[in-house]
N, CA, C and O atoms as a MOPAC input file, in Angstrom:
PM7 MOZYME 1SCF
protein

 N      6.86900 1     7.52600 1    -6.46900 1
 C      6.60600 1     6.47900 1    -5.93300 1
 C      4.81200 1     5.89400 1    -6.11200 1
 O      4.18500 1     5.16800 1    -6.88300 1
 N      4.55100 1     6.66400 1    -4.97600 1
 C      2.80500 1     6.27200 1    -4.95500 1
 C      2.50200 1     5.98300 1    -6.14200 1
 O      2.38000 1     4.78400 1    -6.39300 1
 N      2.33000 1     6.76900 1    -7.01100 1
 C      1.77600 1     6.70200 1    -7.94900 1
 C      1.96800 1     5.37000 1    -9.26600 1
 O      1.30400 1     4.83700 1   -10.15500 1
 N      3.13000 1     5.32300 1    -8.74900 1
 C      3.71600 1     3.50100 1    -9.82300 1
 C      2.95200 1     2.74500 1    -8.84000 1
 O      1.87100 1     2.36800 1    -9.29400 1
 N      3.22100 1     2.33800 1    -7.39100 1
 C      2.96100 1     1.22000 1    -6.89500 1
 C      1.24400 1     1.45000 1    -6.70400 1
 O      0.62200 1     0.39900 1    -6.54500 1
 N      0.61800 1     2.43200 1    -6.70500 1
 C     -0.88300 1     2.27800 1    -7.05200 1
 C     -1.33000 1     1.66400 1    -8.75200 1
 O     -2.19100 1     0.78600 1    -8.79500 1
 N     -0.89000 1     2.02200 1    -9.70400 1
 C     -0.96100 1     1.82200 1   -10.64100 1
 C     -0.34100 1     0.10000 1   -10.70800 1
 O     -0.50400 1    -0.42000 1   -11.81200 1
 N      0.20300 1    -0.61300 1    -9.84600 1
 C      0.73300 1    -1.74800 1    -9.73700 1
 C     -0.51800 1    -2.34100 1    -9.14200 1
 O     -1.09500 1    -3.13700 1    -9.88200 1
 N     -1.01900 1    -2.13800 1    -8.04600 1
 C     -1.90900 1    -2.68900 1    -7.47200 1
 C     -3.20800 1    -2.56600 1    -8.61700 1
 O     -3.63100 1    -3.69400 1    -8.87400 1
 N     -3.67900 1    -1.86600 1    -9.09800 1
 C     -4.38300 1    -1.76900 1    -9.58000 1
 C     -4.51900 1    -2.71000 1   -10.87200 1
 O     -5.55800 1    -3.27000 1   -11.22200 1
 N     -3.32400 1    -2.77700 1   -11.48800 1
 C     -3.02000 1    -3.22700 1   -13.10000 1
 C     -3.01100 1    -5.10200 1   -12.33400 1
 O     -3.37900 1    -6.03700 1   -13.04600 1
 N     -2.65900 1    -5.27700 1   -11.22800 1
 C     -1.85100 1    -7.11000 1   -10.90200 1
 C     -3.28000 1    -7.43100 1   -10.60900 1
 O     -4.11900 1    -6.91300 1    -9.87200 1
 N     -3.28800 1    -8.47300 1   -11.43800 1
 C     -4.15600 1    -9.94100 1   -11.13100 1
 C     -3.93800 1   -10.83400 1   -10.34900 1
 O     -3.01200 1   -11.60400 1   -10.60900 1
 N     -4.71000 1   -11.01400 1    -9.16000 1
 C     -4.83800 1   -11.91600 1    -8.40300 1
 C     -4.38100 1   -13.20600 1    -8.57600 1
 O     -5.00400 1   -13.87600 1    -9.40000 1
 N     -3.31900 1   -13.79800 1    -7.92900 1
 C     -2.84900 1   -15.21500 1    -8.17900 1
 C     -3.90000 1   -16.51200 1    -8.06300 1
 O     -5.02600 1   -16.56200 1    -7.56900 1
 N     -3.22200 1   -17.37300 1    -8.60800 1
 C     -4.24700 1   -18.97700 1    -8.14400 1
 C     -3.76700 1   -19.50100 1    -7.55900 1
 O     -4.46300 1   -20.30000 1    -6.93100 1
 N     -2.17600 1   -19.52200 1    -7.24500 1
 C     -1.53200 1   -20.74300 1    -6.83000 1
 C     -1.36900 1   -20.46900 1    -5.42300 1
 O     -1.31400 1   -19.27500 1    -5.12600 1
 N     -1.28800 1   -21.24400 1    -4.57100 1
 C     -0.73200 1   -20.72900 1    -3.29700 1
 C      0.62400 1   -20.15600 1    -2.89500 1
 O      0.74100 1   -19.32000 1    -1.99900 1
 N      1.95400 1   -20.79900 1    -3.82000 1
 C      2.60900 1   -19.59600 1    -3.29800 1
 C      2.98900 1   -18.74800 1    -3.86600 1
 O      4.08600 1   -18.32100 1    -3.50700 1
 N      2.36000 1   -18.12400 1    -4.93300 1
 C      2.37000 1   -16.98600 1    -5.43000 1
 C      1.65400 1   -16.05200 1    -4.98100 1
 O      2.02800 1   -14.87900 1    -5.00600 1
 N      0.28800 1   -16.51600 1    -4.40800 1
 C     -0.41200 1   -15.78300 1    -3.25900 1
 C      0.36100 1   -15.40700 1    -2.16800 1
 O      0.12600 1   -14.31000 1    -1.66100 1
 N      1.17900 1   -16.06100 1    -1.74300 1
 C      1.62300 1   -15.44300 1    -0.29400 1
 C      2.90400 1   -14.44900 1    -0.89100 1
 O      2.80900 1   -13.28800 1    -0.49200 1
 N      3.76200 1   -14.64900 1    -1.54000 1
 C      5.00600 1   -14.31700 1    -1.74700 1
 C      4.00400 1   -12.57100 1    -2.29400 1
 O      4.04800 1   -11.64800 1    -1.48100 1
 N      3.47900 1   -12.43000 1    -3.18800 1
 C      2.76900 1   -11.30700 1    -3.55000 1
 C      2.09000 1   -10.55100 1    -2.06300 1
 O      2.17600 1    -9.34600 1    -1.82700 1
 N      1.60400 1   -11.28300 1    -1.41600 1
 C      0.77300 1   -10.74900 1     0.01700 1
 C      2.47200 1   -10.30200 1     0.62900 1
 O      2.69100 1    -9.11300 1     0.39800 1
 N      3.40000 1   -10.85900 1     1.18200 1
 C      4.72200 1   -10.99900 1     2.00300 1
 C      4.76500 1    -9.01400 1     1.08000 1
 O      4.60100 1    -7.96700 1     1.70700 1
 N      4.98600 1    -9.10700 1    -0.20400 1
 C      5.85300 1    -8.35500 1    -0.79600 1
 C      4.83700 1    -7.16100 1    -0.91700 1
 O      5.39800 1    -6.10600 1    -1.21300 1
 N      3.39800 1    -7.07400 1    -0.75100 1
 C      2.45500 1    -5.96800 1    -0.60500 1
 C      2.46100 1    -5.57500 1     0.71700 1
 O      2.16700 1    -4.38800 1     0.85400 1
 N      2.83400 1    -6.52500 1     2.33400 1
 C      3.12400 1    -6.23400 1     3.00900 1
 C      4.64400 1    -5.09000 1     3.51900 1
 O      4.73700 1    -4.14100 1     4.29700 1
 N      5.42600 1    -5.65500 1     2.80100 1
 C      6.67800 1    -4.79000 1     2.69000 1
 C      6.84900 1    -3.38200 1     2.26700 1
 O      7.63000 1    -2.51500 1     2.65800 1
 N      5.86400 1    -3.37600 1     1.31300 1
 C      5.42400 1    -2.21900 1     0.70100 1
 C      5.06000 1    -1.01600 1     1.39300 1
 O      5.67600 1     0.04600 1     1.30900 1
 N      3.94300 1    -1.24600 1     2.14100 1
 C      3.60200 1    -0.66600 1     3.05200 1
 C      4.46800 1    -0.03100 1     3.76700 1
 O      4.24300 1     1.17000 1     3.92400 1
 N      5.86900 1    -0.69600 1     4.49900 1
 C      6.22900 1     0.01800 1     5.29100 1
 C      7.33100 1     0.85100 1     4.73900 1
 O      8.04800 1     1.55100 1     5.45500 1
 N      7.46900 1     0.74100 1     3.20100 1
 C      8.52800 1     1.76900 1     2.24800 1
 C      7.96300 1     2.97700 1     2.29100 1
 O      8.52900 1     3.98800 1     2.70700 1
 N      6.43600 1     2.89700 1     1.71400 1
 C      5.54600 1     4.71400 1     1.52900 1
 C      5.43900 1     4.74800 1     2.72300 1
 O      5.60600 1     5.91400 1     3.08000 1
 N      5.18200 1     3.87400 1     3.84900 1
 C      5.01900 1     5.08000 1     5.26900 1
 C      6.50600 1     5.61300 1     5.52900 1
 O      6.59900 1     6.82900 1     5.36100 1
 N      7.27600 1     5.19300 1     5.77300 1
 C      8.47100 1     6.07100 1     5.93300 1
 C      8.56900 1     6.76400 1     5.22000 1
 O      8.89000 1     7.80500 1     5.79400 1
 N      8.45100 1     7.02200 1     3.50400 1
 C      8.52800 1     8.38000 1     2.90400 1
 C      8.03100 1     9.00500 1     2.87100 1
 O      8.40600 1    10.09100 1     2.42900 1
 N      6.72600 1     8.77200 1     3.34800 1
 C      5.52700 1     9.88600 1     3.80300 1
 C      5.95000 1    10.43400 1     5.27400 1
 O      6.09400 1    11.65600 1     5.31500 1
 N      6.13300 1     9.85300 1     6.27700 1
 C      6.79700 1    10.36000 1     7.05200 1
 C      8.12800 1    11.57300 1     7.12700 1
 O      8.02200 1    12.74900 1     7.47800 1
 N      9.34700 1    10.85600 1     6.68400 1
 C     10.67500 1    11.72000 1     6.15600 1
 C      9.75500 1    13.22200 1     5.31900 1
 O      9.91200 1    14.35900 1     5.76300 1
 N      8.80400 1    12.91700 1     4.05100 1
 C      8.66400 1    14.18100 1     3.79800 1
 C      7.45800 1    15.11900 1     3.99200 1
 O      7.09000 1    16.02400 1     3.24400 1
 N      6.81200 1    14.62700 1     5.39500 1
 C      6.23200 1    15.33500 1     6.31500 1
 C      7.14300 1    15.95800 1     7.57200 1
 O      6.84000 1    17.01100 1     8.13200 1
 N      8.31000 1    15.14200 1     7.93100 1
 C      8.74600 1    15.97900 1     8.61400 1
 C      9.89200 1    16.95700 1     8.34100 1
 O     10.52900 1    17.72300 1     9.06500 1
 N      9.92500 1    16.66500 1     7.06400 1
 C     10.87700 1    17.37900 1     6.36600 1
 C     10.13600 1    18.45000 1     6.32600 1
 O     10.74200 1    19.38200 1     6.85300 1
 N      8.79800 1    18.83800 1     5.83200 1
 C      8.43100 1    20.19700 1     5.64600 1
 C      7.66600 1    21.00600 1     6.66800 1
 O      7.34600 1    22.18900 1     6.55400 1
 N      7.40300 1    20.13900 1     7.75900 1
 C      6.91400 1    20.88800 1     9.06500 1
 C      8.79200 1    21.52700 1     9.61400 1
 O      8.91800 1    22.70400 1     9.95100 1
 N      9.82200 1    20.73100 1     9.61300 1
 C     11.00100 1    21.63600 1     9.77300 1
 C     11.06000 1    22.90100 1     9.01900 1
 O     11.29100 1    23.99900 1     9.52400 1
 N     10.89300 1    22.72600 1     8.09400 1
 C     11.08600 1    23.85300 1     6.79200 1
 C     10.15400 1    25.55700 1     7.13100 1
 O     10.39900 1    26.74000 1     6.89400 1
 N      8.93300 1    24.72100 1     7.85200 1
 C      7.83300 1    25.44100 1     8.34100 1
 C      7.85100 1    25.78800 1     9.41000 1
 O      6.90100 1    26.54600 1     9.60700 1
 N      8.62800 1    25.59700 1    10.52800 1
 C      9.40600 1    25.82900 1    11.70900 1
 C     10.25700 1    26.88000 1    11.51300 1
 O     10.23100 1    28.01600 1    11.98400 1
 N     11.03600 1    26.33600 1    10.73300 1
 C     11.99900 1    27.58500 1    10.27300 1
 C     11.65000 1    29.15100 1     9.50100 1
 O     12.00400 1    30.31800 1     9.66800 1
 N     10.92300 1    28.54400 1     8.75800 1
 C      9.86700 1    29.77200 1     8.13900 1
 C      9.52100 1    30.78400 1     8.68900 1
 O      9.74800 1    31.97100 1     8.45100 1
 N      8.75300 1    30.09500 1     9.71600 1
 C      7.49400 1    30.70900 1    10.61100 1
 C      8.08100 1    32.23700 1    11.26000 1
 O      7.29300 1    33.15300 1    11.49600 1
 N     10.05300 1    32.39900 1    11.58700 1
 C     10.49400 1    33.75600 1    11.86400 1
 C     10.38500 1    34.68100 1    10.58200 1
 O     10.55400 1    35.87200 1    10.84200 1
 N     10.16100 1    34.41200 1     9.37400 1
 C     10.44700 1    35.34600 1     8.78800 1
 C      9.09500 1    35.53000 1     7.79800 1
 O      8.61300 1    34.56500 1     7.20500 1
 N      8.44000 1    37.15600 1     7.67800 1
 C      7.37200 1    37.68900 1     7.25400 1
 C      7.32700 1    37.17000 1     5.82000 1
 O      6.43800 1    36.41400 1     5.42600 1
 N      8.10000 1    37.51000 1     5.23200 1
 C      9.26600 1    37.20000 1     3.74700 1
 C      8.75000 1    36.23900 1     3.28900 1
 O      8.25100 1    36.43800 1     2.18100 1
 N      8.63500 1    35.06500 1     3.75500 1
 C      8.28900 1    33.49000 1     3.23300 1
 C      7.01200 1    33.42000 1     3.51800 1
 O      6.59200 1    32.42500 1     2.92700 1
 N      5.75600 1    34.16600 1     4.37000 1
 C      4.68000 1    33.82000 1     4.14900 1
 C      4.27000 1    33.18200 1     3.10000 1
 O      3.17400 1    32.70500 1     3.39600 1
 N      4.59600 1    32.86100 1     1.84100 1
 C      3.57600 1    32.25500 1     0.65300 1
 C      4.06700 1    31.42500 1     0.57000 1
 O      3.26900 1    30.52300 1     0.31300 1
 N      5.53800 1    30.91000 1     0.66700 1
 C      6.48900 1    29.62700 1     0.48700 1
 C      5.83300 1    28.69900 1     1.55700 1
 O      5.69100 1    27.49200 1     1.35800 1
 N      5.32000 1    29.52000 1     3.05800 1
 C      4.59700 1    28.51400 1     4.22200 1
 C      3.55700 1    28.44800 1     3.38600 1
 O      3.75400 1    27.51800 1     2.60400 1
 N      2.28300 1    29.13000 1     3.12200 1
 C      1.62500 1    28.62500 1     2.57400 1
 C      1.36900 1    27.26900 1     1.45300 1
 O      0.66600 1    26.26200 1     1.53400 1
 N      2.24800 1    27.75700 1     0.46000 1
 C      2.40500 1    26.33700 1    -0.08200 1
 C      2.88200 1    25.13200 1     0.02300 1
 O      2.82900 1    24.14600 1    -0.71200 1
 N      3.46900 1    25.39400 1     1.27600 1
 C      4.40100 1    24.20200 1     2.03400 1
 C      2.60400 1    23.36900 1     3.09500 1
 O      2.15600 1    22.22300 1     3.05900 1
 N      2.30900 1    24.10000 1     3.54700 1
 C      0.69900 1    23.89400 1     4.24900 1
 C      0.11300 1    23.28300 1     2.88200 1
 O      0.34900 1    22.07700 1     2.94600 1
 N     -0.44800 1    23.53000 1     1.85300 1
 C     -0.52100 1    23.29500 1     1.29500 1
 C     -0.51900 1    21.85400 1     0.53400 1
 O     -1.45500 1    21.12700 1     0.20000 1
 N      0.81500 1    21.72700 1     0.39800 1
 C      1.17300 1    20.74300 1     0.04400 1
 C      1.23400 1    19.88900 1     0.79600 1
 O      1.12900 1    18.80800 1     0.21800 1
 N      1.45000 1    19.73400 1     2.64100 1
 C      1.50100 1    18.78300 1     3.50400 1
 C     -0.43400 1    18.42900 1     3.14100 1
 O     -0.54200 1    17.28200 1     2.70800 1
 N     -1.39700 1    18.93600 1     3.21100 1
 C     -2.92700 1    18.74300 1     3.40600 1
 C     -3.02600 1    18.06700 1     1.66100 1
 O     -4.01000 1    17.33300 1     1.57600 1
 N     -2.41600 1    18.14500 1     0.62500 1
 C     -2.41800 1    17.10600 1    -0.34200 1
 C     -2.06400 1    16.20300 1    -0.20800 1
 O     -2.72800 1    15.25500 1    -0.62700 1
 N     -1.09900 1    16.03000 1     0.30200 1
 C      0.06300 1    14.94800 1     0.65800 1
 C     -0.59200 1    13.92100 1     1.31600 1
 O     -0.63900 1    12.78100 1     0.85300 1
 N     -1.31100 1    14.37900 1     2.79300 1
 C     -2.29100 1    13.76900 1     3.60800 1
 C     -3.37700 1    12.92200 1     2.74700 1
 O     -3.51800 1    11.70000 1     2.69100 1
 N     -3.93100 1    13.71300 1     2.24800 1
 C     -5.45000 1    13.56500 1     0.95300 1
 C     -4.56400 1    11.83600 1     0.56700 1
 O     -4.86200 1    10.71200 1     0.97000 1
 N     -3.59100 1    12.22800 1    -0.22600 1
 C     -3.19800 1    11.47400 1    -1.04700 1
 C     -2.25100 1     9.67400 1    -0.14600 1
 O     -2.19400 1     8.46100 1    -0.35000 1
 N     -1.91900 1    10.32800 1     0.47000 1
 C     -1.68000 1     9.31000 1     1.73800 1
 C     -2.99200 1     8.11500 1     1.93300 1
 O     -3.18400 1     6.92900 1     1.66500 1
 N     -3.72100 1     9.25500 1     2.57100 1
 C     -4.57200 1     8.32200 1     3.15100 1
 C     -5.30100 1     7.65900 1     1.86000 1
 O     -5.45100 1     6.46200 1     2.10400 1
 N     -5.68400 1     7.90900 1     0.89700 1
 C     -6.29400 1     7.12600 1    -0.37900 1
 C     -5.43700 1     6.17900 1    -1.00300 1
 O     -5.90000 1     5.23900 1    -1.64900 1
 N     -4.06800 1     6.38600 1    -0.83500 1
 C     -3.22600 1     5.12700 1    -1.07800 1
 C     -3.33600 1     4.21100 1     0.02900 1
 O     -3.33200 1     3.11400 1    -0.52900 1
 N     -3.45000 1     3.97900 1     1.49500 1
 C     -3.77300 1     3.25200 1     2.44100 1
 C     -5.16000 1     3.11300 1     2.44900 1
 O     -5.46300 1     2.46500 1     3.45100 1
 N     -5.99400 1     3.37200 1     1.89800 1
 C     -6.92500 1     2.62300 1     1.51200 1
 C     -6.81800 1     1.58300 1     0.72700 1
 O     -6.71200 1     0.37900 1     0.96100 1
 N     -6.87000 1     2.36900 1    -0.49700 1
 C     -6.27400 1     1.47900 1    -2.01300 1
 C     -5.42600 1    -0.10000 1    -1.19700 1
 O     -5.76700 1    -1.27200 1    -1.35600 1
 N     -4.33500 1     0.41500 1    -0.38300 1
 C     -3.52800 1    -0.64100 1     0.24000 1
 C     -4.55400 1    -1.60100 1     0.69900 1
 O     -5.19200 1    -2.37300 1    -0.01600 1
 N     -4.63500 1    -1.45700 1     1.99100 1
 C     -5.60500 1    -2.43100 1     2.54600 1
 C     -6.79400 1    -2.76100 1     1.77500 1
 O     -7.36500 1    -3.81100 1     2.06900 1
 N     -7.15900 1    -2.19900 1     1.04200 1
 C     -8.25500 1    -2.88200 1    -0.15700 1
 C     -7.62400 1    -4.33800 1    -0.90900 1
 O     -8.20200 1    -5.42200 1    -0.98100 1
 N     -6.51500 1    -4.05100 1    -1.33600 1
 C     -5.31200 1    -4.96700 1    -2.21300 1
 C     -5.02100 1    -6.27900 1    -1.32600 1
 O     -5.00100 1    -7.44300 1    -1.72600 1
 N     -4.78700 1    -5.77000 1     0.05300 1
 C     -4.26800 1    -6.54000 1     1.08000 1
 C     -5.07800 1    -7.68700 1     1.25600 1
 O     -4.76000 1    -8.87600 1     1.25000 1
 N     -6.52000 1    -6.96700 1     1.46300 1
 C     -8.02500 1    -8.18000 1     1.66000 1
 C     -8.03000 1    -9.49400 1     0.56800 1
 O     -8.04100 1   -10.71800 1     0.69400 1
 N     -8.01100 1    -8.22300 1    -0.95400 1
 C     -7.86100 1    -9.19500 1    -1.87400 1
 C     -6.86300 1   -10.45100 1    -2.06300 1
 O     -7.08200 1   -11.54200 1    -2.58900 1
 N     -5.81100 1    -9.98900 1    -1.52200 1
 C     -4.37000 1   -10.73700 1    -1.42000 1
 C     -4.97000 1   -11.97300 1    -0.46400 1
 O     -5.28400 1   -13.12700 1    -0.75500 1
 N     -4.99200 1   -11.37200 1     0.57300 1
 C     -5.50700 1   -12.14200 1     1.75400 1
 C     -6.39400 1   -13.48500 1     1.00600 1
 O     -5.96100 1   -14.63700 1     0.97300 1
 N     -7.80700 1   -13.00800 1     0.39000 1
 C     -8.78700 1   -13.86300 1     0.34600 1
 C     -7.86200 1   -15.03800 1    -0.69000 1
 O     -7.77700 1   -16.23300 1    -0.40600 1
 N     -7.21100 1   -14.39200 1    -1.93000 1
 C     -6.55900 1   -15.35800 1    -2.74700 1
 C     -6.62300 1   -15.83200 1    -2.18100 1
 O     -7.62500 1   -16.53700 1    -2.06000 1
 N     -5.15900 1   -15.87900 1    -0.95500 1
 C     -4.46200 1   -16.96400 1    -0.46900 1
 C     -5.75200 1   -18.09400 1     0.41500 1
 O     -5.81300 1   -19.32100 1     0.49300 1
 N     -6.46700 1   -17.21500 1     0.85700 1
 C     -7.42900 1   -18.75600 1     1.40600 1
 C     -8.58000 1   -19.28500 1     0.12900 1
 O     -9.29500 1   -20.27600 1     0.27300 1
 N     -8.58200 1   -18.60600 1    -0.83400 1
 C     -9.13500 1   -19.75400 1    -1.58600 1
 C     -7.93400 1   -20.35700 1    -2.64900 1
 O     -8.33800 1   -20.98300 1    -3.62800 1
 N     -6.79900 1   -20.21400 1    -2.50500 1
 C     -5.95100 1   -21.25800 1    -3.32600 1
 C     -5.75200 1   -22.48000 1    -2.23300 1
 O     -5.66900 1   -23.65600 1    -2.58800 1
 N     -5.67800 1   -21.99100 1    -0.67500 1
 C     -5.92700 1   -23.38400 1     0.42400 1
 C     -7.06800 1   -23.97100 1     0.15200 1
 O     -7.06700 1   -25.17000 1    -0.12600 1
 N     -8.13400 1   -23.30900 1     0.17900 1
 C     -9.04500 1   -23.92500 1    -0.05900 1
 C     -9.42200 1   -25.01000 1    -1.32000 1
 O     -9.92100 1   -26.13100 1    -1.22600 1
 N     -9.09900 1   -24.43700 1    -2.24800 1
 C     -8.74200 1   -25.49700 1    -3.57400 1
 C     -8.00000 1   -26.72400 1    -3.53400 1
 O     -8.34900 1   -27.80400 1    -4.01000 1
 N     -6.95500 1   -26.45500 1    -2.92800 1
 C     -5.60600 1   -26.88700 1    -2.72500 1
 C     -6.43900 1   -28.39400 1    -1.50700 1
 O     -6.48700 1   -29.59700 1    -1.76400 1
 N     -6.72800 1   -27.98900 1    -0.81400 1
 C     -7.45400 1   -28.72800 1    -0.06500 1
 C     -8.65900 1   -29.84600 1    -0.45000 1
 O     -8.88500 1   -30.98100 1    -0.02900 1
 N     -9.17600 1   -29.18200 1    -1.22600 1
 C    -10.27800 1   -30.23500 1    -2.34800 1
 C     -9.55300 1   -30.99200 1    -3.24800 1
 O     -9.46400 1   -32.20500 1    -3.05800 1
 N     -8.89100 1   -30.34300 1    -4.43200 1
 C     -8.03700 1   -30.96100 1    -4.67500 1
 C     -7.54400 1   -32.05100 1    -3.62800 1
 O     -8.35000 1   -32.98100 1    -3.59200 1
 N     -6.64700 1   -32.19700 1    -2.90700 1
 C     -6.26800 1   -33.24800 1    -2.25300 1
 C     -7.32700 1   -34.26600 1    -1.69900 1
 O     -7.12900 1   -35.46900 1    -1.53000 1
 N     -8.31900 1   -33.67700 1    -1.48200 1
 C     -9.56000 1   -34.85000 1    -0.42300 1
 C    -10.20300 1   -35.63500 1    -2.02300 1
 O    -10.27900 1   -36.86200 1    -1.95400 1
 N    -10.57300 1   -35.09900 1    -3.16800 1
 C    -10.77800 1   -35.58100 1    -4.41700 1
 C     -9.79000 1   -36.43400 1    -4.63400 1
 O    -10.25400 1   -37.52200 1    -4.97600 1
 N     -8.13700 1   -36.42200 1    -4.56700 1
 C     -7.44500 1   -37.56400 1    -4.76800 1
 C     -7.23300 1   -38.41600 1    -3.52100 1
 O     -6.88100 1   -39.54200 1    -3.87300 1
 N     -7.29200 1   -38.33400 1    -2.56100 1
 C     -7.75100 1   -39.49700 1    -1.95700 1
 C     -8.99300 1   -39.93900 1    -2.17300 1
 O     -9.22300 1   -41.13300 1    -1.97800 1
 N     -9.98800 1   -39.09800 1    -2.59900 1
 C    -11.47300 1   -40.41500 1    -2.60500 1
 C    -11.12800 1   -41.65400 1    -3.80000 1
 O    -11.52500 1   -42.81900 1    -3.82700 1
 N    -10.42400 1   -41.07000 1    -4.55200 1
 C    -10.00700 1   -41.34000 1    -6.40800 1
 C     -9.41500 1   -42.71700 1    -5.53900 1
 O    -10.08600 1   -43.72800 1    -5.32900 1
 N     -8.40600 1   -42.56200 1    -5.22000 1
 C     -7.49600 1   -43.34000 1    -4.43600 1
 C     -7.98900 1   -44.52900 1    -3.46000 1
 O     -7.16700 1   -45.17000 1    -2.80500 1

């Protein structure tokens, strides 16, 4: 899921009208909570498995694999969070640019009349 979202974020062009810019920003903000919830659930589940496996020496390899997964997962989560913040900033900038262009258009229209 994170790979799909990352791909979509990178290929998505910035909107040129205010309504679309605001909708894309709202969607982007909503997606953050979805990914954060999935990440928290996965991390909690892995920690639970590690806790239950801690009593058995026979599963030490599995514990190491789970710990490695958690470390890689945290790294991917940090990468995704950085990309998400960068895209959020670009969307906010796009909203401000659309608002500015709309204001200029309004002023020019008033000058003409």
